Short mmCIF file of C-alpha atoms in Angstrom, two decimals:
data_model
loop_
_atom_site.label_atom_id
_atom_site.label_comp_id
_atom_site.label_asym_id
_atom_site.label_seq_id
_atom_site.Cartn_x
_atom_site.Cartn_y
_atom_site.Cartn_z
CA GLY A 1 -23.58 -10.18 7.62
CA ALA A 2 -22.19 -8.91 4.57
CA GLY A 3 -18.29 -10.16 3.73
CA VAL A 4 -15.15 -7.63 1.87
CA SER A 5 -16.57 -6.22 -1.59
CA GLN A 6 -14.72 -4.92 -4.04
CA SER A 7 -15.57 -3.70 -7.17
CA PRO A 8 -15.14 -3.58 -10.15
CA ARG A 9 -14.62 -7.38 -10.23
CA TYR A 10 -13.26 -7.27 -13.41
CA LYS A 11 -11.19 -4.26 -15.38
CA VAL A 12 -9.32 -4.33 -18.64
CA ALA A 13 -7.17 -1.59 -19.36
CA LYS A 14 -5.27 -0.15 -22.21
CA ARG A 15 -1.56 0.48 -21.02
CA GLY A 16 -1.00 3.79 -19.88
CA GLN A 17 -4.45 4.53 -18.78
CA ASP A 18 -4.88 5.06 -15.23
CA VAL A 19 -7.56 2.77 -12.72
CA ALA A 20 -9.12 2.65 -9.68
CA LEU A 21 -10.36 -0.60 -7.56
CA ARG A 22 -12.64 -0.18 -4.67
CA CYS A 23 -13.02 -2.21 -1.27
CA ASP A 24 -15.65 -2.25 1.02
CA PRO A 25 -14.52 -3.39 4.20
CA ILE A 26 -16.25 -5.83 6.77
CA SER A 27 -18.17 -2.94 8.79
CA GLY A 28 -16.31 -2.48 11.77
CA HIS A 29 -13.01 -3.86 10.45
CA VAL A 30 -10.11 -1.42 11.48
CA SER A 31 -7.61 -3.02 9.37
CA LEU A 32 -7.57 -3.16 5.79
CA PHE A 33 -5.08 -4.69 3.73
CA TRP A 34 -4.65 -4.98 -0.20
CA TYR A 35 -2.68 -7.79 -2.17
CA GLN A 36 -1.67 -8.83 -5.49
CA GLN A 37 -1.59 -12.33 -6.86
CA ALA A 38 -0.26 -12.79 -10.44
CA LEU A 39 -1.30 -16.42 -12.10
CA GLY A 40 -0.62 -18.89 -9.79
CA GLN A 41 0.84 -17.51 -7.07
CA GLY A 42 0.10 -16.53 -3.66
CA PRO A 43 -1.45 -13.41 -3.06
CA GLU A 44 1.45 -10.55 -2.33
CA PHE A 45 1.64 -8.01 0.25
CA LEU A 46 1.11 -4.26 -0.95
CA THR A 47 -0.62 -1.96 1.68
CA TYR A 48 -1.96 -1.70 5.00
CA PHE A 49 -4.11 0.33 6.54
CA GLN A 50 -5.46 1.00 10.38
CA ASN A 51 -8.76 3.43 9.93
CA GLU A 52 -7.63 6.02 7.89
CA ALA A 53 -3.55 5.53 8.51
CA GLN A 54 -1.36 3.77 6.09
CA LEU A 55 0.99 2.13 8.25
CA ASP A 56 2.51 0.29 6.00
CA LYS A 57 3.14 0.65 2.21
CA SER A 58 6.43 -0.97 1.61
CA GLY A 59 5.05 -3.75 -0.60
CA LEU A 60 3.99 -1.12 -3.63
CA PRO A 61 5.91 -2.06 -6.64
CA SER A 62 6.66 1.66 -7.88
CA ASP A 63 5.53 5.12 -7.50
CA ARG A 64 2.75 4.23 -9.58
CA PHE A 65 0.10 2.39 -7.40
CA PHE A 66 -1.27 4.80 -4.90
CA ALA A 67 -3.78 3.56 -1.72
CA GLU A 68 -6.51 5.88 0.61
CA ARG A 69 -8.63 5.13 2.81
CA PRO A 70 -9.72 8.85 3.58
CA GLU A 71 -12.83 8.24 6.17
CA GLY A 72 -11.58 4.77 7.67
CA SER A 73 -13.79 2.44 5.85
CA VAL A 74 -13.65 1.99 1.74
CA SER A 75 -10.40 2.15 0.51
CA THR A 76 -9.50 3.11 -2.86
CA LEU A 77 -6.23 1.23 -4.65
CA LYS A 78 -5.39 3.42 -7.62
CA ILE A 79 -2.59 3.08 -10.31
CA GLN A 80 -1.59 5.02 -12.49
CA ARG A 81 -0.45 4.39 -16.36
CA THR A 82 -0.79 1.20 -16.28
CA GLN A 83 1.90 -1.29 -17.80
CA GLN A 84 1.58 -4.82 -18.93
CA GLU A 85 3.25 -6.31 -15.71
CA ASP A 86 0.50 -4.27 -13.69
CA SER A 87 -2.33 -7.72 -15.05
CA ALA A 88 -2.81 -9.39 -11.92
CA VAL A 89 -5.49 -9.67 -9.50
CA TYR A 90 -6.18 -7.40 -6.73
CA LEU A 91 -7.25 -8.75 -3.52
CA CYS A 92 -8.60 -6.57 -0.27
CA ALA A 93 -8.91 -8.44 3.29
CA SER A 94 -10.13 -6.63 6.11
CA SER A 95 -9.52 -7.70 9.82
CA LEU A 96 -11.55 -6.31 13.06
CA ALA A 97 -7.71 -5.51 14.92
CA GLY A 98 -4.47 -5.40 13.63
CA GLY A 99 -2.22 -7.93 11.48
CA GLY A 100 -2.21 -11.39 13.49
CA GLU A 101 -5.86 -11.26 13.62
CA THR A 102 -7.84 -13.50 10.84
CA GLN A 103 -8.22 -11.31 7.49
CA TYR A 104 -11.26 -11.88 5.40
CA PHE A 105 -10.89 -11.68 1.82
CA GLY A 106 -12.94 -9.87 -1.11
CA PRO A 107 -13.48 -11.73 -4.52
CA GLY A 108 -10.69 -9.65 -5.63
CA THR A 109 -10.61 -7.50 -8.86
CA ARG A 110 -9.24 -9.11 -12.40
CA LEU A 111 -6.68 -6.07 -13.49
CA LEU A 112 -5.87 -6.81 -17.34
CA VAL A 113 -3.39 -4.28 -19.11
CA LEU A 114 -3.54 -4.44 -22.84
CA GLY B 1 11.99 -10.61 6.15
CA GLU B 2 9.77 -13.34 6.30
CA ASN B 3 9.86 -16.14 3.88
CA VAL B 4 6.98 -19.24 3.50
CA GLU B 5 7.63 -22.15 1.20
CA GLN B 6 5.07 -24.58 0.62
CA HIS B 7 5.05 -28.28 -0.65
CA PRO B 8 3.85 -30.02 -2.80
CA SER B 9 2.82 -27.77 -6.00
CA THR B 10 0.20 -29.74 -6.85
CA LEU B 11 -1.58 -32.82 -5.33
CA SER B 12 -3.84 -35.51 -5.96
CA VAL B 13 -5.82 -37.82 -3.99
CA GLN B 14 -8.54 -40.86 -4.41
CA GLU B 15 -11.67 -39.41 -2.75
CA GLY B 16 -12.07 -40.72 1.00
CA ASP B 17 -8.09 -40.52 1.40
CA SER B 18 -6.43 -37.83 3.18
CA ALA B 19 -3.80 -35.10 1.92
CA VAL B 20 -0.92 -33.43 3.80
CA ILE B 21 0.79 -29.70 2.91
CA LYS B 22 3.28 -28.64 4.46
CA CYS B 23 4.90 -25.11 4.86
CA THR B 24 7.85 -23.90 6.16
CA TYR B 25 8.95 -20.38 7.21
CA SER B 26 12.16 -18.41 8.35
CA ASP B 27 10.61 -15.87 10.62
CA SER B 28 10.73 -17.04 14.10
CA ALA B 29 9.07 -14.17 15.83
CA SER B 30 5.76 -14.98 12.96
CA ASN B 31 3.32 -16.40 15.64
CA TYR B 32 0.45 -16.66 13.75
CA PHE B 33 -0.12 -19.16 10.90
CA PRO B 34 -3.83 -19.29 8.78
CA TRP B 35 -4.28 -21.78 6.25
CA TYR B 36 -6.62 -20.22 3.01
CA LYS B 37 -8.71 -22.23 0.08
CA GLN B 38 -9.04 -20.30 -3.16
CA GLU B 39 -11.48 -21.80 -5.42
CA LEU B 40 -11.25 -20.59 -9.46
CA GLY B 41 -12.29 -16.67 -9.68
CA LYS B 42 -13.03 -16.42 -5.69
CA GLY B 43 -11.04 -14.75 -3.23
CA PRO B 44 -9.11 -17.15 -0.60
CA GLN B 45 -11.34 -18.04 2.12
CA LEU B 46 -9.82 -19.24 5.95
CA ILE B 47 -10.12 -22.62 6.55
CA ILE B 48 -8.11 -22.68 9.94
CA ASP B 49 -5.42 -21.32 11.76
CA ILE B 50 -3.01 -21.94 14.41
CA ARG B 51 -1.37 -19.80 16.94
CA SER B 52 2.33 -20.20 18.28
CA ASN B 53 1.46 -21.26 21.75
CA VAL B 54 -0.51 -24.39 20.28
CA GLY B 55 1.16 -26.72 18.65
CA GLU B 56 -2.05 -28.82 16.99
CA LYS B 57 -5.65 -27.59 16.13
CA LYS B 58 -8.41 -29.36 14.75
CA ASP B 59 -11.71 -28.57 13.09
CA GLN B 60 -13.77 -31.52 12.10
CA ARG B 61 -12.13 -33.23 8.84
CA ILE B 62 -9.40 -30.53 9.34
CA ALA B 63 -6.77 -30.06 11.64
CA VAL B 64 -2.79 -28.37 11.59
CA THR B 65 0.18 -29.27 13.33
CA LEU B 66 2.91 -26.36 14.28
CA ASN B 67 6.75 -27.34 15.06
CA LYS B 68 8.31 -23.82 15.88
CA THR B 69 11.61 -25.37 16.62
CA ALA B 70 11.60 -26.70 13.36
CA LYS B 71 9.45 -24.07 12.06
CA HIS B 72 7.23 -25.81 9.98
CA PHE B 73 3.69 -26.16 10.01
CA SER B 74 1.10 -28.59 7.92
CA LEU B 75 -2.73 -28.80 6.73
CA HIS B 76 -4.29 -32.57 7.19
CA ILE B 77 -7.26 -33.01 5.53
CA THR B 78 -8.75 -36.16 6.00
CA GLU B 79 -12.15 -37.87 4.27
CA THR B 80 -11.64 -36.15 1.40
CA GLN B 81 -14.24 -35.02 -0.80
CA PRO B 82 -14.27 -33.39 -4.89
CA GLU B 83 -15.73 -30.05 -3.05
CA ASP B 84 -12.32 -30.23 -1.59
CA SER B 85 -10.54 -29.45 -4.91
CA ALA B 86 -9.05 -25.77 -4.99
CA VAL B 87 -5.70 -24.12 -4.56
CA TYR B 88 -4.67 -24.35 -0.57
CA PHE B 89 -2.12 -21.38 0.15
CA CYS B 90 -0.89 -21.25 4.35
CA ALA B 91 1.06 -18.15 5.42
CA ALA B 92 2.78 -16.68 8.05
CA SER B 93 2.68 -13.39 10.02
CA ASN B 94 3.91 -11.34 13.09
CA TYR B 95 1.33 -9.76 15.17
CA GLY B 96 1.05 -6.31 13.57
CA GLN B 97 2.56 -7.37 10.31
CA ASN B 98 1.11 -8.56 7.24
CA PHE B 99 0.42 -11.88 6.23
CA VAL B 100 3.24 -14.01 4.11
CA PHE B 101 1.82 -16.43 1.72
CA GLY B 102 3.12 -19.52 0.37
CA PRO B 103 2.80 -20.27 -3.34
CA GLY B 104 -0.18 -22.68 -2.71
CA THR B 105 -1.33 -26.18 -3.41
CA ARG B 106 -3.36 -27.46 -6.02
CA LEU B 107 -5.35 -30.24 -4.65
CA SER B 108 -7.80 -32.53 -6.94
CA VAL B 109 -9.67 -34.93 -5.42
CA LEU B 110 -10.22 -37.88 -7.63
CA PRO B 111 -14.01 -39.45 -7.66
#
């Protein structure tokens, strides 16, 4: 079946612009995670949803970052007033149940802020 | 919170040799330990995982061992092939929480 998909795959933004990154999880997966991966590093947790509820947003680096999953399926990660340090790959993962279960990752969105 | 260390950061082996990557974690409550392979331009792909009630798990050429007392776990790849070349990440998780990843190991398999 279809895996996790993310769009766009690449995004170039001028500093100060707002961006929106989309994640389509595997159908039926309850949990959805967002991670940020800087060049040459491992993914770092941003936020976690169980259905439409955002249960953990402790990894969001600033109040410029906002995520939502209004209907418990598709999720959007929004970054307001982008800064150069926001340049990274943003990965989305979904799992059938809660944390501790296998997470399946999408291909990521590579964001470059100029 | 959880902290995961991973060694080595880079590893080169000859085709057919074995490769071993080691990780340590800090939170004794962690009970799930997956390993992911990431190829250039792609998202991480799960290759094997182990839970805290098991000491070893094997899947063809790939095996993972876990020592809960010492809080470390290792990935073993035997009979390496050029297509095994990638970045490998270990992670640790406590059920109900997010994954904490190690910094990664770049494996190069030389033909």
